[in-house]
């Protein structure tokens, strides 16, 4: 039987890091501080250093990381929060979960990220309707490519909006050497196993240079604790990263730069083979992608996927349904045709295997 090719090869990564990861986990088992153990503080320090921000605050997953941002920025009922319609559900979900109103924005056809032109159009439309308080933008580093923060941040400034960078997929990417996780007022990431930097379960982190937000986030993630752990000064949640996950992440973070090099090699290799057949991912000048996904556009997607399948080559579709077409967001009243670029992407994108352990033939 033919060996099946995994879409993301976590087993190959584990085999490569086994000795280091096993001994890190064993250390946690030996000291027994399973919650907020020393590995969590060590990881937060290393994450902040890698991203280039003052504070890294870990939490239970990437969705909680976004929810904690909503809490720190006091996003609530009556607020409009702008986000791309072509993204993973959590980006929009957390806005509605905070009782604010998600206002969707169309995508850029070549980067797949939030379109700054449409963003400004949606902000102006929302202001002129006069029903909601325009509050924040959640931009997403889709498939690993940082969104256009230079433009997004200037639009935010113009209309006095906060910017949240959803770097769940972007961790490892950069713009002119400035790393993903350092854009906007607060940024988040996810350590879900399939993300560029993943753990062996759920995990997430929040990044900021703002001391006040950092204090709030550290309180909100532990039931709104005050300086005395049992004096709770605000309503929070329970969202901590397990010490064992921090231990795994410390070893994976050490290997991450090399994995990024490998992902870049794999994408260059794909580009060479596929650029004449499909629309391949475009990385603007000065940008680096973390290659969370290698995503192609084809008008004959189903046929193409079938071809790959026949050869034992896995593919995946991220994402087949835009946010404005999700059942859960029907109440917002969007219509088919509202976001033509995103809607076209949703019916024509598909992704190929991408990870740091793909065998790349060098010629
Ligand atoms: C994965 C992901 C999240 C959520 O992260 P979890 O750790 O799964 O909660 C949020 N936003 C985007 C863009 C993601 O890809």
mmCIF file of C-alpha atoms and ligand atoms in Angstrom:
data_model
loop_
_atom_site.group_PDB
_atom_site.id
_atom_site.type_symbol
_atom_site.label_atom_id
_atom_site.label_comp_id
_atom_site.label_asym_id
_atom_site.label_seq_id
_atom_site.Cartn_x
_atom_site.Cartn_y
_atom_site.Cartn_z
ATOM 1 C CA UNK A 1 0.000 0.000 0.000
ATOM 2 C CA UNK A 2 1.103 3.524 -0.788
ATOM 3 C CA UNK A 3 2.184 5.589 2.193
ATOM 4 C CA UNK A 4 -0.391 8.316 2.746
ATOM 5 C CA UNK A 5 0.953 11.827 2.839
ATOM 6 C CA UNK A 6 -0.186 13.712 5.934
ATOM 7 C CA UNK A 7 -1.569 17.252 5.449
ATOM 8 C CA UNK A 8 0.412 18.423 8.463
ATOM 9 C CA UNK A 9 3.089 16.008 9.685
ATOM 10 C CA UNK A 10 3.098 16.316 13.475
ATOM 11 C CA UNK A 11 4.578 12.845 13.805
ATOM 12 C CA UNK A 12 7.694 13.738 11.807
ATOM 13 C CA UNK A 13 8.126 16.842 13.947
ATOM 14 C CA UNK A 14 7.787 14.811 17.141
ATOM 15 C CA UNK A 15 10.316 12.242 15.924
ATOM 16 C CA UNK A 16 12.759 15.084 15.259
ATOM 17 C CA UNK A 17 12.256 16.718 18.684
ATOM 18 C CA UNK A 18 11.405 13.609 20.738
ATOM 19 C CA UNK A 19 14.366 13.577 23.140
ATOM 20 C CA UNK A 20 14.051 17.277 23.927
ATOM 21 C CA UNK A 21 10.258 17.316 24.282
ATOM 22 C CA UNK A 22 10.160 14.124 26.353
ATOM 23 C CA UNK A 23 12.719 15.451 28.798
ATOM 24 C CA UNK A 24 10.924 18.824 29.080
ATOM 25 C CA UNK A 25 7.628 17.073 29.843
ATOM 26 C CA UNK A 26 9.381 14.789 32.344
ATOM 27 C CA UNK A 27 10.670 17.861 34.178
ATOM 28 C CA UNK A 28 7.103 19.096 34.646
ATOM 29 C CA UNK A 29 6.031 15.670 35.904
ATOM 30 C CA UNK A 30 8.923 15.813 38.367
ATOM 31 C CA UNK A 31 8.161 19.255 39.787
ATOM 32 C CA UNK A 32 4.377 18.909 39.586
ATOM 33 C CA UNK A 33 3.418 22.562 39.088
ATOM 34 C CA UNK A 34 0.856 21.815 36.404
ATOM 35 C CA UNK A 35 -0.836 25.227 36.457
ATOM 36 C CA UNK A 36 1.263 28.386 35.998
ATOM 37 C CA UNK A 37 4.464 26.434 36.558
ATOM 38 C CA UNK A 38 7.906 27.902 35.816
ATOM 39 C CA UNK A 39 7.760 26.829 32.134
ATOM 40 C CA UNK A 40 4.812 29.192 31.574
ATOM 41 C CA UNK A 41 6.813 32.235 32.726
ATOM 42 C CA UNK A 42 9.851 31.075 30.743
ATOM 43 C CA UNK A 43 7.755 30.648 27.607
ATOM 44 C CA UNK A 44 6.109 34.070 28.003
ATOM 45 C CA UNK A 45 9.531 35.667 28.231
ATOM 46 C CA UNK A 46 10.784 33.853 25.125
ATOM 47 C CA UNK A 47 7.618 34.599 23.155
ATOM 48 C CA UNK A 48 7.819 38.313 23.954
ATOM 49 C CA UNK A 49 11.449 38.337 22.876
ATOM 50 C CA UNK A 50 10.725 36.482 19.628
ATOM 51 C CA UNK A 51 7.787 38.694 18.669
ATOM 52 C CA UNK A 52 9.525 41.863 19.823
ATOM 53 C CA UNK A 53 6.924 43.115 22.308
ATOM 54 C CA UNK A 54 6.997 44.014 25.994
ATOM 55 C CA UNK A 55 4.360 41.524 27.166
ATOM 56 C CA UNK A 56 3.361 38.009 26.114
ATOM 57 C CA UNK A 57 0.489 36.556 28.123
ATOM 58 C CA UNK A 58 -0.394 32.917 27.508
ATOM 59 C CA UNK A 59 -3.918 31.538 27.788
ATOM 60 C CA UNK A 60 -5.998 28.446 27.045
ATOM 61 C CA UNK A 61 -6.523 28.854 23.274
ATOM 62 C CA UNK A 62 -6.562 31.361 20.429
ATOM 63 C CA UNK A 63 -10.289 32.033 20.757
ATOM 64 C CA UNK A 64 -9.938 32.918 24.444
ATOM 65 C CA UNK A 65 -6.974 35.122 23.507
ATOM 66 C CA UNK A 66 -9.327 37.151 21.294
ATOM 67 C CA UNK A 67 -12.082 37.171 23.922
ATOM 68 C CA UNK A 68 -9.606 38.419 26.534
ATOM 69 C CA UNK A 69 -8.715 41.251 24.117
ATOM 70 C CA UNK A 70 -12.399 42.160 23.797
ATOM 71 C CA UNK A 71 -12.521 42.347 27.604
ATOM 72 C CA UNK A 72 -9.329 44.414 27.938
ATOM 73 C CA UNK A 73 -10.549 46.867 25.290
ATOM 74 C CA UNK A 74 -14.000 47.022 26.912
ATOM 75 C CA UNK A 75 -15.759 46.016 23.693
ATOM 76 C CA UNK A 76 -19.462 45.656 24.391
ATOM 77 C CA UNK A 77 -23.057 45.966 23.197
ATOM 78 C CA UNK A 78 -23.491 48.860 20.787
ATOM 79 C CA UNK A 79 -19.924 48.661 19.478
ATOM 80 C CA UNK A 80 -19.107 47.920 15.844
ATOM 81 C CA UNK A 81 -16.022 45.749 15.346
ATOM 82 C CA UNK A 82 -14.751 45.336 11.780
ATOM 83 C CA UNK A 83 -13.279 42.036 10.618
ATOM 84 C CA UNK A 84 -12.751 40.160 7.361
ATOM 85 C CA UNK A 85 -15.615 37.956 6.189
ATOM 86 C CA UNK A 86 -13.095 35.449 4.781
ATOM 87 C CA UNK A 87 -11.523 34.010 7.944
ATOM 88 C CA UNK A 88 -11.914 31.284 10.564
ATOM 89 C CA UNK A 89 -15.153 31.557 12.549
ATOM 90 C CA UNK A 90 -13.479 32.471 15.869
ATOM 91 C CA UNK A 91 -12.391 35.882 14.547
ATOM 92 C CA UNK A 92 -16.016 36.981 14.182
ATOM 93 C CA UNK A 93 -17.447 34.786 16.926
ATOM 94 C CA UNK A 94 -15.605 36.575 19.743
ATOM 95 C CA UNK A 95 -17.049 39.939 18.627
ATOM 96 C CA UNK A 96 -20.600 38.632 18.881
ATOM 97 C CA UNK A 97 -19.715 36.751 22.095
ATOM 98 C CA UNK A 98 -18.743 40.143 23.603
ATOM 99 C CA UNK A 99 -22.250 41.330 22.556
ATOM 100 C CA UNK A 100 -20.777 43.768 20.029
ATOM 101 C CA UNK A 101 -21.727 43.757 16.327
ATOM 102 C CA UNK A 102 -19.362 42.237 13.775
ATOM 103 C CA UNK A 103 -19.182 44.384 10.643
ATOM 104 C CA UNK A 104 -17.705 42.351 7.814
ATOM 105 C CA UNK A 105 -15.184 43.542 5.274
ATOM 106 C CA UNK A 106 -14.273 42.137 1.858
ATOM 107 C CA UNK A 107 -10.864 40.618 1.041
ATOM 108 C CA UNK A 108 -7.966 41.582 -1.153
ATOM 109 C CA UNK A 109 -8.006 39.242 -4.161
ATOM 110 C CA UNK A 110 -4.268 38.579 -4.199
ATOM 111 C CA UNK A 111 -3.305 38.445 -0.492
ATOM 112 C CA UNK A 112 -6.695 37.069 0.769
ATOM 113 C CA UNK A 113 -6.394 39.497 3.708
ATOM 114 C CA UNK A 114 -8.791 42.264 4.760
ATOM 115 C CA UNK A 115 -9.090 44.884 1.997
ATOM 116 C CA UNK A 116 -8.122 48.308 3.413
ATOM 117 C CA UNK A 117 -10.257 50.116 0.823
ATOM 118 C CA UNK A 118 -13.383 48.180 1.735
ATOM 119 C CA UNK A 119 -12.504 48.578 5.425
ATOM 120 C CA UNK A 120 -12.698 52.350 5.132
ATOM 121 C CA UNK A 121 -15.917 52.054 3.109
ATOM 122 C CA UNK A 122 -17.532 49.905 5.841
ATOM 123 C CA UNK A 123 -16.363 52.280 8.588
ATOM 124 C CA UNK A 124 -17.875 55.279 6.762
ATOM 125 C CA UNK A 125 -21.120 53.387 6.114
ATOM 126 C CA UNK A 126 -21.398 52.392 9.789
ATOM 127 C CA UNK A 127 -20.716 55.948 10.951
ATOM 128 C CA UNK A 128 -23.297 57.388 8.559
ATOM 129 C CA UNK A 129 -25.935 54.877 9.723
ATOM 130 C CA UNK A 130 -25.340 56.233 13.224
ATOM 131 C CA UNK A 131 -26.549 53.135 15.090
ATOM 132 C CA UNK A 132 -23.281 51.713 16.370
ATOM 133 C CA UNK A 133 -20.181 53.094 18.011
ATOM 134 C CA UNK A 134 -17.245 52.289 15.731
ATOM 135 C CA UNK A 135 -14.751 50.731 18.111
ATOM 136 C CA UNK A 136 -12.154 48.329 16.736
ATOM 137 C CA UNK A 137 -10.757 46.316 13.841
ATOM 138 C CA UNK A 138 -9.756 42.668 14.072
ATOM 139 C CA UNK A 139 -7.364 42.029 11.184
ATOM 140 C CA UNK A 140 -6.277 38.465 10.420
ATOM 141 C CA UNK A 141 -2.921 37.219 9.126
ATOM 142 C CA UNK A 142 -4.645 34.710 6.887
ATOM 143 C CA UNK A 143 -2.686 31.597 5.894
ATOM 144 C CA UNK A 144 0.386 33.139 7.555
ATOM 145 C CA UNK A 145 0.678 36.412 5.658
ATOM 146 C CA UNK A 146 0.453 39.533 7.853
ATOM 147 C CA UNK A 147 -2.423 41.835 6.898
ATOM 148 C CA UNK A 148 -1.625 45.291 5.513
ATOM 149 C CA UNK A 149 -0.951 46.884 8.940
ATOM 150 C CA UNK A 150 0.660 50.070 7.629
ATOM 151 C CA UNK A 151 -2.657 50.963 5.947
ATOM 152 C CA UNK A 152 -4.931 49.384 8.578
ATOM 153 C CA UNK A 153 -3.211 51.279 11.380
ATOM 154 C CA UNK A 154 -3.480 54.585 9.529
ATOM 155 C CA UNK A 155 -7.215 54.029 8.902
ATOM 156 C CA UNK A 156 -7.661 53.116 12.588
ATOM 157 C CA UNK A 157 -5.955 56.323 13.625
ATOM 158 C CA UNK A 158 -8.130 58.407 11.306
ATOM 159 C CA UNK A 159 -11.376 57.064 12.824
ATOM 160 C CA UNK A 160 -10.057 56.495 16.348
ATOM 161 C CA UNK A 161 -10.370 52.709 16.315
ATOM 162 C CA UNK A 162 -8.367 50.084 18.189
ATOM 163 C CA UNK A 163 -6.582 47.390 16.179
ATOM 164 C CA UNK A 164 -6.384 43.734 17.187
ATOM 165 C CA UNK A 165 -4.081 41.491 15.180
ATOM 166 C CA UNK A 166 -5.393 37.920 14.961
ATOM 167 C CA UNK A 167 -2.044 36.215 14.351
ATOM 168 C CA UNK A 168 -3.345 32.683 15.024
ATOM 169 C CA UNK A 169 -1.945 31.758 11.621
ATOM 170 C CA UNK A 170 0.565 34.575 11.246
ATOM 171 C CA UNK A 171 3.005 33.750 14.050
ATOM 172 C CA UNK A 172 6.444 33.770 12.419
ATOM 173 C CA UNK A 173 5.484 36.185 9.618
ATOM 174 C CA UNK A 174 6.725 39.773 9.411
ATOM 175 C CA UNK A 175 6.560 43.121 7.614
ATOM 176 C CA UNK A 176 9.938 44.790 7.034
ATOM 177 C CA UNK A 177 11.411 42.719 9.840
ATOM 178 C CA UNK A 178 8.653 43.592 12.333
ATOM 179 C CA UNK A 179 7.154 40.317 13.491
ATOM 180 C CA UNK A 180 3.525 39.216 13.464
ATOM 181 C CA UNK A 181 2.119 39.612 16.960
ATOM 182 C CA UNK A 182 3.558 43.105 17.271
ATOM 183 C CA UNK A 183 0.952 44.965 15.169
ATOM 184 C CA UNK A 184 -2.018 46.933 16.418
ATOM 185 C CA UNK A 185 -2.885 47.627 20.057
ATOM 186 C CA UNK A 186 -3.063 43.957 21.023
ATOM 187 C CA UNK A 187 -2.308 40.798 19.054
ATOM 188 C CA UNK A 188 -3.243 37.176 19.616
ATOM 189 C CA UNK A 189 -2.075 33.777 18.503
ATOM 190 C CA UNK A 190 -3.142 30.153 18.798
ATOM 191 C CA UNK A 191 -1.064 27.094 19.629
ATOM 192 C CA UNK A 192 -3.640 24.644 18.254
ATOM 193 C CA UNK A 193 -1.519 21.698 17.012
ATOM 194 C CA UNK A 194 -1.941 22.527 13.307
ATOM 195 C CA UNK A 195 -0.899 26.208 13.586
ATOM 196 C CA UNK A 196 2.653 27.267 12.641
ATOM 197 C CA UNK A 197 3.682 27.041 16.315
ATOM 198 C CA UNK A 198 1.476 24.393 17.887
ATOM 199 C CA UNK A 199 1.395 22.504 21.183
ATOM 200 C CA UNK A 200 -0.077 19.090 22.026
ATOM 201 C CA UNK A 201 -3.536 20.321 22.888
ATOM 202 C CA UNK A 202 -5.084 23.774 23.106
ATOM 203 C CA UNK A 203 -3.098 26.918 23.829
ATOM 204 C CA UNK A 204 -2.928 30.593 22.963
ATOM 205 C CA UNK A 205 -1.175 33.870 23.709
ATOM 206 C CA UNK A 206 -1.705 37.616 23.658
ATOM 207 C CA UNK A 207 0.964 40.208 22.838
ATOM 208 C CA UNK A 208 1.060 43.900 23.679
ATOM 209 C CA UNK A 209 3.398 46.776 24.474
ATOM 210 C CA UNK A 210 0.709 48.402 26.627
ATOM 211 C CA UNK A 211 1.320 47.896 30.399
ATOM 212 C CA UNK A 212 -2.271 48.651 31.295
ATOM 213 C CA UNK A 213 -3.691 46.058 28.880
ATOM 214 C CA UNK A 214 -1.127 43.523 30.091
ATOM 215 C CA UNK A 215 -2.255 43.966 33.708
ATOM 216 C CA UNK A 216 -5.923 43.662 32.721
ATOM 217 C CA UNK A 217 -5.269 40.546 30.624
ATOM 218 C CA UNK A 218 -3.372 38.836 33.456
ATOM 219 C CA UNK A 219 -6.292 39.553 35.764
ATOM 220 C CA UNK A 220 -9.057 38.547 33.322
ATOM 221 C CA UNK A 221 -7.425 35.201 32.525
ATOM 222 C CA UNK A 222 -7.565 34.202 36.221
ATOM 223 C CA UNK A 223 -11.143 35.073 37.250
ATOM 224 C CA UNK A 224 -10.461 38.811 37.379
ATOM 225 C CA UNK A 225 -7.996 38.420 40.234
ATOM 226 C CA UNK A 226 -6.678 41.417 42.140
ATOM 227 C CA UNK A 227 -3.267 41.593 43.790
ATOM 228 C CA UNK A 228 -4.630 39.062 46.272
ATOM 229 C CA UNK A 229 -5.618 35.974 44.285
ATOM 230 C CA UNK A 230 -8.767 35.538 46.381
ATOM 231 C CA UNK A 231 -9.844 39.157 46.080
ATOM 232 C CA UNK A 232 -11.453 39.291 42.671
ATOM 233 C CA UNK A 233 -11.746 42.821 41.398
ATOM 234 C CA UNK A 234 -13.539 42.180 38.099
ATOM 235 C CA UNK A 235 -15.460 39.405 36.329
ATOM 236 C CA UNK A 236 -13.015 37.321 34.346
ATOM 237 C CA UNK A 237 -12.663 33.824 32.953
ATOM 238 C CA UNK A 238 -10.443 30.799 33.590
ATOM 239 C CA UNK A 239 -8.036 30.666 30.685
ATOM 240 C CA UNK A 240 -4.508 29.541 31.438
ATOM 241 C CA UNK A 241 -1.965 27.619 29.394
ATOM 242 C CA UNK A 242 -1.084 24.258 31.003
ATOM 243 C CA UNK A 243 2.525 23.957 32.166
ATOM 244 C CA UNK A 244 2.980 20.769 30.100
ATOM 245 C CA UNK A 245 1.913 22.662 26.966
ATOM 246 C CA UNK A 246 4.376 25.447 27.806
ATOM 247 C CA UNK A 247 7.118 22.820 28.116
ATOM 248 C CA UNK A 248 6.274 21.434 24.664
ATOM 249 C CA UNK A 249 6.155 24.949 23.195
ATOM 250 C CA UNK A 250 9.573 25.885 24.614
ATOM 251 C CA UNK A 251 11.194 23.096 22.615
ATOM 252 C CA UNK A 252 9.101 23.798 19.517
ATOM 253 C CA UNK A 253 9.875 27.527 19.673
ATOM 254 C CA UNK A 254 13.608 26.748 19.765
ATOM 255 C CA UNK A 255 13.203 24.779 16.521
ATOM 256 C CA UNK A 256 10.719 27.215 14.965
ATOM 257 C CA UNK A 257 13.214 29.391 12.996
ATOM 258 C CA UNK A 258 14.543 26.295 11.191
ATOM 259 C CA UNK A 259 10.998 25.081 10.497
ATOM 260 C CA UNK A 260 10.182 28.475 8.991
ATOM 261 C CA UNK A 261 13.141 28.129 6.637
ATOM 262 C CA UNK A 262 11.822 24.705 5.616
ATOM 263 C CA UNK A 263 8.305 26.064 5.069
ATOM 264 C CA UNK A 264 9.717 28.818 2.882
ATOM 265 C CA UNK A 265 11.655 26.253 0.849
ATOM 266 C CA UNK A 266 8.521 24.174 0.415
ATOM 267 C CA UNK A 267 6.517 27.184 -0.739
ATOM 268 C CA UNK A 268 9.225 28.217 -3.228
ATOM 269 C CA UNK A 269 9.154 24.690 -4.552
ATOM 270 C CA UNK A 270 5.350 24.735 -4.907
ATOM 271 C CA UNK A 271 5.517 28.141 -6.575
ATOM 272 C CA UNK A 272 7.950 26.849 -9.213
ATOM 273 C CA UNK A 273 5.741 23.899 -10.036
ATOM 274 C CA UNK A 274 2.314 25.487 -9.803
ATOM 275 C CA UNK A 275 2.510 29.167 -10.741
ATOM 276 C CA UNK A 276 1.715 28.429 -14.376
ATOM 277 C CA UNK A 277 -1.394 26.421 -13.474
ATOM 278 C CA UNK A 278 -3.068 28.287 -10.577
ATOM 279 C CA UNK A 279 -3.179 31.615 -8.804
ATOM 280 C CA UNK A 280 -0.452 30.980 -6.208
ATOM 281 C CA UNK A 281 0.005 32.883 -2.906
ATOM 282 C CA UNK A 282 1.473 36.347 -3.367
ATOM 283 C CA UNK A 283 3.779 37.766 -0.700
ATOM 284 C CA UNK A 284 4.099 41.569 -1.073
ATOM 285 C CA UNK A 285 7.546 43.168 -1.042
ATOM 286 C CA UNK A 286 8.930 43.416 2.508
ATOM 287 C CA UNK A 287 6.474 40.806 3.851
ATOM 288 C CA UNK A 288 7.274 37.303 5.094
ATOM 289 C CA UNK A 289 4.652 34.615 5.515
ATOM 290 C CA UNK A 290 4.737 31.886 8.138
ATOM 291 C CA UNK A 291 3.054 29.649 5.536
ATOM 292 C CA UNK A 292 0.362 28.383 7.862
ATOM 293 C CA UNK A 293 -1.333 27.193 4.664
ATOM 294 C CA UNK A 294 -0.285 27.029 1.046
ATOM 295 C CA UNK A 295 -3.468 28.109 -0.686
ATOM 296 C CA UNK A 296 -4.242 28.054 -4.394
ATOM 297 C CA UNK A 297 -7.111 29.533 -6.363
ATOM 298 C CA UNK A 298 -8.734 27.569 -9.171
ATOM 299 C CA UNK A 299 -12.015 28.039 -11.014
ATOM 300 C CA UNK A 300 -12.145 24.234 -11.302
ATOM 301 C CA UNK A 301 -11.490 23.472 -7.672
ATOM 302 C CA UNK A 302 -13.476 20.242 -7.353
ATOM 303 C CA UNK A 303 -11.789 18.772 -10.421
ATOM 304 C CA UNK A 304 -8.336 19.774 -9.166
ATOM 305 C CA UNK A 305 -8.953 18.324 -5.703
ATOM 306 C CA UNK A 306 -10.088 15.058 -7.277
ATOM 307 C CA UNK A 307 -6.866 14.912 -9.296
ATOM 308 C CA UNK A 308 -4.723 15.306 -6.184
ATOM 309 C CA UNK A 309 -6.800 12.766 -4.308
ATOM 310 C CA UNK A 310 -6.273 10.184 -7.022
ATOM 311 C CA UNK A 311 -2.512 10.597 -6.560
ATOM 312 C CA UNK A 312 -2.838 10.160 -2.772
ATOM 313 C CA UNK A 313 -2.115 13.815 -2.162
ATOM 314 C CA UNK A 314 -4.295 15.458 0.496
ATOM 315 C CA UNK A 315 -5.917 18.872 0.078
ATOM 316 C CA UNK A 316 -8.126 20.966 2.348
ATOM 317 C CA UNK A 317 -10.512 23.885 1.905
ATOM 318 C CA UNK A 318 -9.975 26.952 4.090
ATOM 319 C CA UNK A 319 -12.589 28.440 4.058
ATOM 320 C CA UNK A 320 -15.642 27.314 2.139
ATOM 321 C CA UNK A 321 -18.167 29.589 3.859
ATOM 322 C CA UNK A 322 -17.643 33.302 4.519
ATOM 323 C CA UNK A 323 -18.690 34.791 7.847
ATOM 324 C CA UNK A 324 -21.586 36.752 6.316
ATOM 325 C CA UNK A 325 -22.969 33.469 4.938
ATOM 326 C CA UNK A 326 -22.736 31.566 8.226
ATOM 327 C CA UNK A 327 -26.027 30.403 9.720
ATOM 328 C CA UNK A 328 -25.075 31.881 13.104
ATOM 329 C CA UNK A 329 -24.701 35.339 11.541
ATOM 330 C CA UNK A 330 -27.986 35.311 9.595
ATOM 331 C CA UNK A 331 -29.362 37.832 12.080
ATOM 332 C CA UNK A 332 -26.965 40.444 10.692
ATOM 333 C CA UNK A 333 -28.918 40.474 7.434
ATOM 334 C CA UNK A 334 -26.109 40.195 4.891
ATOM 335 C CA UNK A 335 -26.905 39.048 1.364
ATOM 336 C CA UNK A 336 -25.149 36.945 -1.236
ATOM 337 C CA UNK A 337 -23.105 39.322 -3.367
ATOM 338 C CA UNK A 338 -22.264 41.697 -0.501
ATOM 339 C CA UNK A 339 -18.578 40.681 -0.568
ATOM 340 C CA UNK A 340 -17.764 39.569 -4.120
ATOM 341 C CA UNK A 341 -14.035 38.920 -3.664
ATOM 342 C CA UNK A 342 -14.436 36.844 -0.503
ATOM 343 C CA UNK A 343 -17.351 34.917 -1.972
ATOM 344 C CA UNK A 344 -15.297 34.035 -5.027
ATOM 345 C CA UNK A 345 -12.395 32.888 -2.813
ATOM 346 C CA UNK A 346 -14.722 30.709 -0.746
ATOM 347 C CA UNK A 347 -15.708 28.735 -3.854
ATOM 348 C CA UNK A 348 -12.273 28.555 -5.466
ATOM 349 C CA UNK A 349 -9.519 28.150 -2.820
ATOM 350 C CA UNK A 350 -7.876 24.911 -1.754
ATOM 351 C CA UNK A 351 -4.717 24.217 0.239
ATOM 352 C CA UNK A 352 -1.853 21.759 -0.153
ATOM 353 C CA UNK A 353 0.169 20.056 2.612
ATOM 354 C CA UNK A 354 2.451 22.540 4.369
ATOM 355 C CA UNK A 355 4.704 22.022 7.380
ATOM 356 C CA UNK A 356 8.350 22.170 8.379
ATOM 357 C CA UNK A 357 9.093 18.532 7.509
ATOM 358 C CA UNK A 358 8.029 18.308 3.876
ATOM 359 C CA UNK A 359 10.669 16.679 1.728
ATOM 360 C CA UNK A 360 11.711 19.307 -0.755
ATOM 361 C CA UNK A 361 13.699 18.185 -3.759
ATOM 362 C CA UNK A 362 16.445 20.669 -4.414
ATOM 363 C CA UNK A 363 17.617 20.804 -7.974
HETATM 364 C C1 LIG B 1 -7.232 28.895 14.795
HETATM 365 C C2 LIG B 1 -7.698 30.273 14.708
HETATM 366 C C3 LIG B 1 -8.316 30.925 15.814
HETATM 367 C C4 LIG B 1 -8.692 30.210 17.071
HETATM 368 O O1 LIG B 1 -7.687 29.540 17.740
HETATM 369 P P1 LIG B 1 -8.044 28.305 18.711
HETATM 370 O O2 LIG B 1 -6.781 28.078 19.447
HETATM 371 O O3 LIG B 1 -8.451 27.167 17.862
HETATM 372 O O4 LIG B 1 -9.138 28.760 19.622
HETATM 373 C C5 LIG B 1 -8.654 32.245 15.666
HETATM 374 N N1 LIG B 1 -8.441 32.912 14.526
HETATM 375 C C6 LIG B 1 -7.877 32.326 13.445
HETATM 376 C C7 LIG B 1 -7.640 33.138 12.218
HETATM 377 C C8 LIG B 1 -7.496 30.984 13.504
HETATM 378 O O5 LIG B 1 -6.948 30.416 12.426
#
